[in-house]
Coordinates of C-alpha atoms in Angstrom, one line a residue:
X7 CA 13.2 24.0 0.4
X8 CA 10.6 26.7 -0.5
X9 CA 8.7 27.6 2.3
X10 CA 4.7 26.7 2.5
X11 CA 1.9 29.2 1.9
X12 CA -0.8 30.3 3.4
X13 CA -4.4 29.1 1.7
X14 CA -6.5 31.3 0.8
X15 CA -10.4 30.7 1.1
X16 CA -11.6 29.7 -2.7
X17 CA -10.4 27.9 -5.8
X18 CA -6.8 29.2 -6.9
X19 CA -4.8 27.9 -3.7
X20 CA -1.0 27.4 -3.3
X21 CA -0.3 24.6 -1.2
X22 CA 3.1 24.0 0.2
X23 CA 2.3 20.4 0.2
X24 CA 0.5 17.5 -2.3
X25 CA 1.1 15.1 0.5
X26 CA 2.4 13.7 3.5
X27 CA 6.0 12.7 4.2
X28 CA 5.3 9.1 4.8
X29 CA 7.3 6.1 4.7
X30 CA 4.3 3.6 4.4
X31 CA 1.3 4.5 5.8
X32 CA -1.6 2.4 6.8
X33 CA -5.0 3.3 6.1
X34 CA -8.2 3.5 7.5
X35 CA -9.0 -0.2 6.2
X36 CA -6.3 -1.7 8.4
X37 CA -5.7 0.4 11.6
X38 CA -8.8 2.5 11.5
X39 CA -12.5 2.0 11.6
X40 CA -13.7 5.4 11.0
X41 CA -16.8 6.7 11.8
X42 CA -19.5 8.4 9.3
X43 CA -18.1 11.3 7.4
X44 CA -20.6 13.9 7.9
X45 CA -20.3 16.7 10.8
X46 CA -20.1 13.6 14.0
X47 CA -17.7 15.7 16.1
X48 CA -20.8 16.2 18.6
X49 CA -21.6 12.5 18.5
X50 CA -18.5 11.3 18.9
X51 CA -17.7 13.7 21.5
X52 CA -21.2 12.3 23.4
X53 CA -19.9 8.6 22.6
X54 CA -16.3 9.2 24.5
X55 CA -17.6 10.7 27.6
X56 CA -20.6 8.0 27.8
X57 CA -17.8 5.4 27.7
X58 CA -15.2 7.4 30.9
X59 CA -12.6 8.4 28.9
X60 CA -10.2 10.1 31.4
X61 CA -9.5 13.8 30.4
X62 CA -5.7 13.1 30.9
X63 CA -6.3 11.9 27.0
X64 CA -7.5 14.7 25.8
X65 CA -6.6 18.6 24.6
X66 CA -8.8 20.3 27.2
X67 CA -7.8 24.0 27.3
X68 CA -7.0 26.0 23.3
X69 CA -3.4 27.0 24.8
X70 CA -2.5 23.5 24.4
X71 CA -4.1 23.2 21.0
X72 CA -2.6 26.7 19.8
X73 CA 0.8 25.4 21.2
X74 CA 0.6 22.0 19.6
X75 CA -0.3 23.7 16.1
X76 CA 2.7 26.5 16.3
X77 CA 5.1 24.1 17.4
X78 CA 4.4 21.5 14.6
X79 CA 3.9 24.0 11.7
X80 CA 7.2 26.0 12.6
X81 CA 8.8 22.6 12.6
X82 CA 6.9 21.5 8.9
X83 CA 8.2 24.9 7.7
X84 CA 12.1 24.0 8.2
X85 CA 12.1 20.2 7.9
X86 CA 9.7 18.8 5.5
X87 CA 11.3 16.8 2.3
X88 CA 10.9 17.8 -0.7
X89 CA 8.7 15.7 -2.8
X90 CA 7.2 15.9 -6.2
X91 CA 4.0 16.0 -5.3
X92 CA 4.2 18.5 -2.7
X93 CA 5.6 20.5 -5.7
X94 CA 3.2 19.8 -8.1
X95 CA 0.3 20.6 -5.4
X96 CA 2.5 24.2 -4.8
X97 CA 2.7 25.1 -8.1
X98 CA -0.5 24.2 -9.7
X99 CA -3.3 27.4 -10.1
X100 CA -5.9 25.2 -11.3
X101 CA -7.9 23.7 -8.1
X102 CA -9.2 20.6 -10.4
X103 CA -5.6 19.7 -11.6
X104 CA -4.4 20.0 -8.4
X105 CA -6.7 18.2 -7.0
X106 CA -6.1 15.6 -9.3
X107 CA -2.8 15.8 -8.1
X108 CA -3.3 15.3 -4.3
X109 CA -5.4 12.2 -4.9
X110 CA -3.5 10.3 -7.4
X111 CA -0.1 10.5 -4.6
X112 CA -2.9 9.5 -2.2
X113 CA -4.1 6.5 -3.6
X114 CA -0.4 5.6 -4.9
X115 CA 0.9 6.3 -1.3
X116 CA -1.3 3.5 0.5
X117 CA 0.4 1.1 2.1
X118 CA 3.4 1.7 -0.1
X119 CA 6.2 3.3 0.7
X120 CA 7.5 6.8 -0.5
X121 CA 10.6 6.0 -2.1
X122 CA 8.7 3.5 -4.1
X123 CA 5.8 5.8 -5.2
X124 CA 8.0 8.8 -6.3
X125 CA 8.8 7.3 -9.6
X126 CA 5.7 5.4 -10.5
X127 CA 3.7 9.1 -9.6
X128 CA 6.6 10.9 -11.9
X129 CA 5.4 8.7 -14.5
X130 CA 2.1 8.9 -14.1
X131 CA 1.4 12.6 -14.2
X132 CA 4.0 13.0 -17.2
X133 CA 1.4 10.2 -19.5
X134 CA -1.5 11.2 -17.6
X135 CA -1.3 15.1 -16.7
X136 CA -5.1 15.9 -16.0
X137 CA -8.3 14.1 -15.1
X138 CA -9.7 14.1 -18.5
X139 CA -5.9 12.2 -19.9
X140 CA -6.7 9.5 -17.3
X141 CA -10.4 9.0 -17.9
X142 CA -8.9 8.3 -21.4
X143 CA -6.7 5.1 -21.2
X144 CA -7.7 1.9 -20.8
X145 CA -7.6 0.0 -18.3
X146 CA -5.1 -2.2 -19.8
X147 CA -2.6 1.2 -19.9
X148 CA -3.7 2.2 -16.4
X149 CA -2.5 -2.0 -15.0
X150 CA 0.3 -1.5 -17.2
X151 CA 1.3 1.2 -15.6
X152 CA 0.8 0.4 -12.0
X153 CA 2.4 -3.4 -12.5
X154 CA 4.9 -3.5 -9.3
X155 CA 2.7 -1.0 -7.1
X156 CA 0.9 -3.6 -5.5
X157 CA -2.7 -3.4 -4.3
X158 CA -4.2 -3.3 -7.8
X159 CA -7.1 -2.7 -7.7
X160 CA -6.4 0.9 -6.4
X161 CA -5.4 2.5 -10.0
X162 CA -8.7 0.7 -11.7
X163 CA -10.8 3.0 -8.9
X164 CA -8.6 5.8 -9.5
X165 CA -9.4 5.6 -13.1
X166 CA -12.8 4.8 -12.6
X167 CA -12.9 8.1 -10.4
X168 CA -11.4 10.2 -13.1
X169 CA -14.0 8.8 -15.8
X170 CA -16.6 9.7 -13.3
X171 CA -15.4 13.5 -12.5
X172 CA -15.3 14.0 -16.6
X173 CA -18.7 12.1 -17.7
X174 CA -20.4 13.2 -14.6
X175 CA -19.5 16.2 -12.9
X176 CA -18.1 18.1 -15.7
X177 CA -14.9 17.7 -15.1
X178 CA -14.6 19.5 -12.1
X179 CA -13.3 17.9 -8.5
X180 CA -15.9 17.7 -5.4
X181 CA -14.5 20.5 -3.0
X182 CA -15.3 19.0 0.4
X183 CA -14.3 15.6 2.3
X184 CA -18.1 15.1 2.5
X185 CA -18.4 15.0 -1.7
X186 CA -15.8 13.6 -2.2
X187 CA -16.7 10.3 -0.2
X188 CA -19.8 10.6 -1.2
X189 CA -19.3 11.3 -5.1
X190 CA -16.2 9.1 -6.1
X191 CA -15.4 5.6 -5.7
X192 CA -13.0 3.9 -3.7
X193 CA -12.2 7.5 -1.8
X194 CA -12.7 6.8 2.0
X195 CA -12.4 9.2 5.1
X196 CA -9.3 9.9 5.0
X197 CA -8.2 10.3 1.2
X198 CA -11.5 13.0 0.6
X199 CA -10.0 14.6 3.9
X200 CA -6.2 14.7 2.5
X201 CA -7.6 16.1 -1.0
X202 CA -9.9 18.8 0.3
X203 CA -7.7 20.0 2.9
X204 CA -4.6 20.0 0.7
X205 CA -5.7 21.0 -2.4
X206 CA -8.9 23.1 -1.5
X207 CA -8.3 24.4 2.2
X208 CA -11.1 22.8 3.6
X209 CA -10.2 22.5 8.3
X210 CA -10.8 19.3 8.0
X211 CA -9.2 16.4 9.4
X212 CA -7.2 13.3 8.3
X213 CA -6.0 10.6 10.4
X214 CA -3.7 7.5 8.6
X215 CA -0.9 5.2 10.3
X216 CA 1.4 8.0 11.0
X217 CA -1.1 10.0 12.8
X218 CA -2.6 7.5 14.5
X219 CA 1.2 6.9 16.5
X220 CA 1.4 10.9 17.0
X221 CA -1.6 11.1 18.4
X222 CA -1.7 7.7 20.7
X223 CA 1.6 9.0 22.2
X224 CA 0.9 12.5 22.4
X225 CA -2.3 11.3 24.4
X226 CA -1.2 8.0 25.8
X227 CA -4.2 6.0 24.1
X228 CA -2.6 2.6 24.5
X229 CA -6.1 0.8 23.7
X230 CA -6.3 -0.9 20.4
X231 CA -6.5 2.0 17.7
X232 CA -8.7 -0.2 15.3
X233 CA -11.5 -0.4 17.2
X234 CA -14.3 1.2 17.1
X235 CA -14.0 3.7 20.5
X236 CA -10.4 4.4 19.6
X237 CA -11.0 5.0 16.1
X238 CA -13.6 8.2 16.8
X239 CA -11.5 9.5 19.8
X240 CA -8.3 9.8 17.3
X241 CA -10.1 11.5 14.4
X242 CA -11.9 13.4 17.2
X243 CA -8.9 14.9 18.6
X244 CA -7.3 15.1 15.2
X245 CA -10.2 17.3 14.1
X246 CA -9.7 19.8 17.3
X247 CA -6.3 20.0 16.3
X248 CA -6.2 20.6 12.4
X249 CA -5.1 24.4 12.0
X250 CA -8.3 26.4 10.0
X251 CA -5.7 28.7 9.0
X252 CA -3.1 25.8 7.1
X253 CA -5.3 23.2 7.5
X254 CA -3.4 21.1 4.5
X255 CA 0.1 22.0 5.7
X256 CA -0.7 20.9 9.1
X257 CA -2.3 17.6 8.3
X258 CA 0.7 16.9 6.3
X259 CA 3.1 17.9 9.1
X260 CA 1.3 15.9 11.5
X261 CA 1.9 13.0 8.9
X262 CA 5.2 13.9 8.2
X263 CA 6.1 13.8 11.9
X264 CA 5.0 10.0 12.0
X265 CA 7.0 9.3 9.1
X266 CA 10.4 11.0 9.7
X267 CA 10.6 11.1 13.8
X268 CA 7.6 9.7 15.7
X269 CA 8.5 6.3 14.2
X270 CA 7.4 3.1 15.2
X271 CA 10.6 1.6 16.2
X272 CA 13.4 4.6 18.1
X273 CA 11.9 7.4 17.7
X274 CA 13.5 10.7 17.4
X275 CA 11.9 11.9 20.9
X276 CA 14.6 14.7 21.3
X277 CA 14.1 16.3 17.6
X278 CA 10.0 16.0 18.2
X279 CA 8.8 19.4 18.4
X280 CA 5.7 18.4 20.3
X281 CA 7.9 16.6 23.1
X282 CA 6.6 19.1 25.8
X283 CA 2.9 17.9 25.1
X284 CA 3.4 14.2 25.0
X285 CA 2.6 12.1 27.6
X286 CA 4.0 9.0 26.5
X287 CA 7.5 11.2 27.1
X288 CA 6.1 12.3 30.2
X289 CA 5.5 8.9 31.4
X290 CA 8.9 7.5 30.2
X291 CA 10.5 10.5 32.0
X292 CA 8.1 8.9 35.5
X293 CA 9.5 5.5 35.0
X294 CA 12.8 6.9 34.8
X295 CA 12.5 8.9 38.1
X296 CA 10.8 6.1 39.6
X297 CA 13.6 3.8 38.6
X298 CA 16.6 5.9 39.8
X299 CA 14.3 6.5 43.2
X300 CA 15.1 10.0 42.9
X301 CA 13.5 12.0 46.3
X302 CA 10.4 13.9 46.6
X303 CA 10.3 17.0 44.8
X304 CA 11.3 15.5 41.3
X305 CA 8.8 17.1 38.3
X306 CA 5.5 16.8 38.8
X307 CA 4.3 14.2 35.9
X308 CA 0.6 14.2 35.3
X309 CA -1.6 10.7 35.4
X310 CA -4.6 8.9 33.9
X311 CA -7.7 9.6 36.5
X312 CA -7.0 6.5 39.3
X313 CA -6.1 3.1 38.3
X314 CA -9.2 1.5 38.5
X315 CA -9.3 0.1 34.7
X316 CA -12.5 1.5 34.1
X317 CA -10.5 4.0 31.4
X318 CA -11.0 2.1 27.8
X319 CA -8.0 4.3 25.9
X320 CA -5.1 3.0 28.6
X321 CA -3.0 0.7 28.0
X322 CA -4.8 -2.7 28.8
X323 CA -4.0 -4.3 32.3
X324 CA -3.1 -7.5 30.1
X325 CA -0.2 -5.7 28.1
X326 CA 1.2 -3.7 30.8
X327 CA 4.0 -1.0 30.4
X328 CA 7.2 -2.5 28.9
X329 CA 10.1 -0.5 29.9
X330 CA 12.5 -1.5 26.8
X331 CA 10.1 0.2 24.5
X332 CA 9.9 3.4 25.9
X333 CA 7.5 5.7 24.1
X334 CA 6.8 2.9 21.4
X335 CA 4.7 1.8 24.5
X336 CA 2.1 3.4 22.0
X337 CA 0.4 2.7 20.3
X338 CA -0.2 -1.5 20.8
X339 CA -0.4 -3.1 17.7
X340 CA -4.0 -5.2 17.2
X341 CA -3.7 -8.7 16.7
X342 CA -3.5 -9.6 13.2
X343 CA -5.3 -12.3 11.2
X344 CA -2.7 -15.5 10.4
X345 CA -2.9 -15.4 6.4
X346 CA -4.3 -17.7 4.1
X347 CA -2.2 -20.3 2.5
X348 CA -2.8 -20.7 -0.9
X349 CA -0.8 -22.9 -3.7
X350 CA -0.5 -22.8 -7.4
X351 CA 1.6 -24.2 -10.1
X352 CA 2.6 -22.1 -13.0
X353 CA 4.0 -22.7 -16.1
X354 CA 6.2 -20.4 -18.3
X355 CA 5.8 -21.7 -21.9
X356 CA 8.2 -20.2 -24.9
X357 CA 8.9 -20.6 -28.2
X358 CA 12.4 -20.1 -28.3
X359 CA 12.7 -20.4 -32.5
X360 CA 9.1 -18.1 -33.2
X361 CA 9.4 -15.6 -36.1
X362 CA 10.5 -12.6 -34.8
X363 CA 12.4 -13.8 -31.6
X364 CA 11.6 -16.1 -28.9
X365 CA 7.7 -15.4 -27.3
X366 CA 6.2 -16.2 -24.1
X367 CA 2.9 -17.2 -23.2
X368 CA 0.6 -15.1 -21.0
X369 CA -3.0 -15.3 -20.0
X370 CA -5.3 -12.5 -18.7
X371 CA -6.5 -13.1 -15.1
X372 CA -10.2 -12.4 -14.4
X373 CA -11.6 -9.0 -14.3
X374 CA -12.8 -9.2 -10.8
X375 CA -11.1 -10.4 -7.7
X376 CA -7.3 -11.0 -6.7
X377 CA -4.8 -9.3 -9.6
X378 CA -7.8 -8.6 -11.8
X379 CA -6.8 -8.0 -15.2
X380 CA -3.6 -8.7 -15.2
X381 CA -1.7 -10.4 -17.0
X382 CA 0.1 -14.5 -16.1
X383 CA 1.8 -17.1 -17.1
X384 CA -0.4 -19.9 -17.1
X385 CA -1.6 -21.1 -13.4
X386 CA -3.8 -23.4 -11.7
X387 CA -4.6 -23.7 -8.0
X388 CA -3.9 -26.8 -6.6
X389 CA -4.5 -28.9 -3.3
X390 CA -1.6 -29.0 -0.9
X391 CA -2.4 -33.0 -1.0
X392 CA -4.7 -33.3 -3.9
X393 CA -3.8 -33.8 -7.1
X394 CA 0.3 -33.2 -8.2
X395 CA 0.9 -30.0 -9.6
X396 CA 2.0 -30.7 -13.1
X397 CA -1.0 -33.1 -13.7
X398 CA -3.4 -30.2 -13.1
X399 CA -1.4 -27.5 -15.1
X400 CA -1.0 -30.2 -17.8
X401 CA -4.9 -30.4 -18.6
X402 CA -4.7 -26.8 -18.3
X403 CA -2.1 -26.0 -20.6
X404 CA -4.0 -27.6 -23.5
X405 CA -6.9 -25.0 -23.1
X406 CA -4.1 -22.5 -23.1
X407 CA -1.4 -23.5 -25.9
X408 CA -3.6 -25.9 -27.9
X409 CA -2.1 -29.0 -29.1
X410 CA 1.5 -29.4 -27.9
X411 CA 4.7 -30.4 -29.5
X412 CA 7.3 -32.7 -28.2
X413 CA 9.0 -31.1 -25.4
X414 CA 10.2 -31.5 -21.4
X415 CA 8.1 -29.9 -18.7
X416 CA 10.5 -29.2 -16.2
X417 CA 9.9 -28.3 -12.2
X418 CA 12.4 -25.4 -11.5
X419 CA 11.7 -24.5 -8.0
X420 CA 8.7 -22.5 -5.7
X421 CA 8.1 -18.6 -5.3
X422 CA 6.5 -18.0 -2.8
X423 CA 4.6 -14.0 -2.3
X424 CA 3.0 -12.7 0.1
X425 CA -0.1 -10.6 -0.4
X426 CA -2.4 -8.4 2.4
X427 CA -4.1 -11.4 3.2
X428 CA -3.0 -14.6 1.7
X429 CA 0.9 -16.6 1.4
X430 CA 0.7 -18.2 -2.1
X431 CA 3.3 -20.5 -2.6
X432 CA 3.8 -20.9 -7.0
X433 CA 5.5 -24.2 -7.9
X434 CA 7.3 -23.2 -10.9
X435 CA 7.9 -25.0 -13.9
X436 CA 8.9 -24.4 -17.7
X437 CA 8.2 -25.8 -20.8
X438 CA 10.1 -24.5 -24.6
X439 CA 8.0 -25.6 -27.6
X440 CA 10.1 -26.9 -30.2
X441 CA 7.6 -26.0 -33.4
X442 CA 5.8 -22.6 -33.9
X443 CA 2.3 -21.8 -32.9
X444 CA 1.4 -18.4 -34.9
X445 CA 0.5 -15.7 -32.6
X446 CA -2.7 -14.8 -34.5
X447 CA -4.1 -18.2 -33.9
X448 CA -4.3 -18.0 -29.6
X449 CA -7.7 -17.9 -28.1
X450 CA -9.0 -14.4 -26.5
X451 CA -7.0 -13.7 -23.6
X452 CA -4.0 -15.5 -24.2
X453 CA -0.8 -13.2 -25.9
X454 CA 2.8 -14.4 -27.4
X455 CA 5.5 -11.5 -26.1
X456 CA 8.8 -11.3 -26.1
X457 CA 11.0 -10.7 -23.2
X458 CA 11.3 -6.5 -23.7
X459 CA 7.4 -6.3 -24.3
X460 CA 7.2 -9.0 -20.8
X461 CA 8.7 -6.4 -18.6
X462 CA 6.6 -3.6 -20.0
X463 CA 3.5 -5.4 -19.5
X464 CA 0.7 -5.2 -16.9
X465 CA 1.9 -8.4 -14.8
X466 CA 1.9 -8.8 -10.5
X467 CA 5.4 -8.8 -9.3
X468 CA 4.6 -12.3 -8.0
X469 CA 4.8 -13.0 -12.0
X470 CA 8.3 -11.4 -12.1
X471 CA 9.5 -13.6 -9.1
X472 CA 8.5 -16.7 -11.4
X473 CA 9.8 -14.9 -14.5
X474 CA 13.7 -14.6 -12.8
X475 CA 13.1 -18.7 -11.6
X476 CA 12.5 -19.3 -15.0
X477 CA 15.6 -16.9 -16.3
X478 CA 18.2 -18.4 -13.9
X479 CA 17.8 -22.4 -15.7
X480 CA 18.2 -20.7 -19.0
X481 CA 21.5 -22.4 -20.6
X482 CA 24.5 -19.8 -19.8
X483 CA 22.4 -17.9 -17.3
X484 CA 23.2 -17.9 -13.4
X485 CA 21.2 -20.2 -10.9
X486 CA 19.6 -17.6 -8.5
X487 CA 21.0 -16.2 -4.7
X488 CA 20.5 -19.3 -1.6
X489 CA 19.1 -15.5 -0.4
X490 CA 16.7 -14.8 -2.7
X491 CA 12.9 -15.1 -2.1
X492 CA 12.7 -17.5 -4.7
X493 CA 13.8 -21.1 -4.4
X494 CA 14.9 -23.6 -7.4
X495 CA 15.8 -26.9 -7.3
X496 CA 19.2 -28.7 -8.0
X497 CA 19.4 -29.7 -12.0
X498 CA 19.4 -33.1 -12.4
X499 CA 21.8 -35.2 -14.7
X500 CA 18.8 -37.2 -15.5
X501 CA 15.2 -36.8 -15.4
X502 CA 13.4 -38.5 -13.0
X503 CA 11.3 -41.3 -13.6
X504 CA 8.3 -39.0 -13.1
X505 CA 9.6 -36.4 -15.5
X506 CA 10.0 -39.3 -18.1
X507 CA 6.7 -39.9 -18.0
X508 CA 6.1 -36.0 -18.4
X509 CA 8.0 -36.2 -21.4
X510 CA 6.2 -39.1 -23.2
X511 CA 2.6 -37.7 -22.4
X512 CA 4.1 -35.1 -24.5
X513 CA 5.8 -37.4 -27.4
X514 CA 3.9 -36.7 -30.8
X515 CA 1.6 -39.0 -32.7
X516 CA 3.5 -38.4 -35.6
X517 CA 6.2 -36.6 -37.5
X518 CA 2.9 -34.3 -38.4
X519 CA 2.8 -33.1 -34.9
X520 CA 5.9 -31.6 -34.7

């Protein structure tokens, strides 16, 4: 490990670090509500005291600050991993390329975890080196590339971002948090604080999932840390603490802590190199005493101001302290949302016998909304008691595939994929054309591949979950894990009466048909 460097005021800035350490990292959209970008130290400052924060939650003298900073940077300097962003951020001279640099592992690194994002970033920055390559592609390249990151919609911004640096601001990065929320889309809070402080040295702060847990147990905030109050007191105090001297190193230490030993679940409390100025450790070290009924004289272990539940950053009186969790006490999750339920029947059509090799059938989803752009086999949403599946992607399919030959349509089985927000459940069903539609004569967003060019293309994992149902009834091919996410059903030795009717809605005319 190469140690970290110090930054130096202006443009050409080595920093030891591109990113945090994370292993998945909530943002500001799910654990955060942050408050307006610009300068609001004061007012948020104003805001906690109107609303009786105890001080016991806060730094109140700089030896504690200076001691929190020393102790995490020494720590950074020997332990943080080694990542290839961090290198690329190190070694670059050029403040716009690294820039770039920072905010493309940003963007890639939320919600998602870092052993997935090191190879997708790897191949990123090797077809897509500087802003100007990216403003470049197409979109089409960019969803290409990003198929099996998740959350979309994130390298279409990123992209749009680039376009707008090159077209716009002549190709050069904003330099503070403040212009970079302001000037580029889809950058929040925290990603223009990660990029400025990182790549351009600016003392400002950042505060995502990992810091949110260092700071709610450093502090004992035990109050939900997605609302409102919370939210400003942790990028309050995470804005005291940010070093002006390292102020990328330390925001990526303070990350890196949350990721590697302040975890959610057992926590590395004894390798924590802020342990002395926790007090959830403090209070776990009370309940201990208090449990053992050791005598008077035992360490004196500080307290939130009297229990009178006038305090809005304690742990509520309705979620008491649970002794099994120990420091994990903090922070308490909010209550999440139940998801949507959602259901869709799907249909992967091939040509086994095409010129060239076997094809499948794809459409392009919308451009807008859930997975836009991407590319399907062909789906409809149906009714969990409305209409039966195959009827619906029957009408469909004829939009899709024009006229079709004689051939079964077959149910294989259910996927079901989970999304932020919604549980769509995919009833999964094939159909193998036994005449040859030429692949210049399919309507505008509709494409014949073949298998190699399928897993190369810009399609939602969800679509690869179908894709392996489909696969595992193949003739020769084996029927998929009882483990597996994905369901199929038990072949049958003859079809149903209700796939016999299937089969005769799609009996040719005549001998012309076929």
């Amino acid at each position: 490990m190469r140690k970290p460097r110090a930054a130096v005021a202006s443009g050409h800035r080595k920093r030891a670090a591109s990113q945090q350490g994370r292993e998945q990292r909530p943002r500001r959209s799910s654990q955060v509500k942050p408050p307006a970008p610009d300068g609001l130290a004061g007012r948020q400052e104003e805001e906690v005291s109107q609303a009786s924060v105890s001080p016991y939650h806060l730094f109140r003298d700089a030896a504690e600050v200076t001691a929190f900073r020393g102790n995490l940077l020494s720590w950074y300097n020997r332990e943080k991993r080694d990542l290839p962003w961090r290198r690329r951020a190190e070694d670059e001279v050029d403040p716009d390329r690294r820039a770039y640099a920072v905010w493309v592992s940003e963007v890639m690194l939320q919600q998602t975890q870092v052993a997935t994002v090191i190879n997708y970033y790897t191949r990123w920055m090797q077809k897509w080196p500087t802003l100007q390559d990216l403003a470049s592609a197409s979109l089409e390249e960019v969803n290409q590339l990003w198929a099996g990151l998740g959350y979309y919609s994130r390298g279409r911004r990123l992209q749009e971002g680039a376009q707008k640096v090159v077209e716009e601001l002549g190709g050069h990065m904003p330099c503070t948090a403040e212009a970079l929320q302001k000037l580029l889309p889809g950058v929040g809070q925290y990603t223009a604080g990660a990029i400025a402080s990182i790549a351009f040295g600016q003392a400002t702060a950042v505060v995502d999932g990992n810091v949110i847990r260092v700071l709610c147990r450093v502090r004992a905030i035990g109050a939900d840390p997605s609302s409102t109050l919370v939210s400003q007191q942790l990028w309050s105090l995470a804005q005291q603490l940010v070093d002006p001297a390292r102020p990328g190193d330390f925001n990526q230490a303070a990350m890196e802590l949350g990721a590697t030993v302040c975890t959610p679940q057992r926590p590395l409390c004894s390798d924590c190199p802020v342990q002395s100025l926790c007090r959830a450790h403090q209070r776990v070290t009370r309940e201990q005493l208090s449990a053992s009924r050791s005598p008077p004289g035992g360490p004196d272990v500080e307290e939130c101001a009297p229990n009178t539940g006038q305090c809005r950053l304690c742990l509520p009186h309705t979620e008491p302290w649970n002794h099994t969790l120990g420091v994990a006490n903090f922070p308490r999750k909010p209550s999440r949302r139940p998801l949507r339920e959602e259901h869709s029947a799907t249909c992967v059509v091939e040509q086994p016998r095409a010129t060239g090799g076997a094809r499948i059938l794809l459409v392009q989803r919308p451009h807008s909304g859930l997975l836009a752009g991407l590319w399907e086999f062909p789906t409809v949403t149906v009714a969990p008691s409305g209409q039966h599946p195959s009827k619906a992607l029957l009408q469909e399919l004829q939009n899709w595939a024009g006229p079709l030959p004689t051939t079964h349509l077959q149910h294989l089985g259910e996927v079901v994929h989970t999304f932020s927000h919604i549980k769509l459940t995919y009833q999964v069903y094939g159909l193998a054309l036994e005449g040859r539609i030429p692949v210049t004569t399919t309507p505008p967003g509709t494409r014949w591949l073949t298998r190699e060019e399928f897993h190369t293309a810009a399609v939602s994992t969800a679509m690869k979950k179908v894709f392996r149902v489909y696969e595992a009834h193949r003739p020769g091919t084996c029927r998929a894990s009882k483990s597996s996410q994905v369901s199929t059903l038990s072949s049958r030795n003859k079809p149903s009466r209700g796939q016999q009717v299937l089969d005769n809605y799609f009996q040719p005319l005549s001998s012309a048909a076929q």
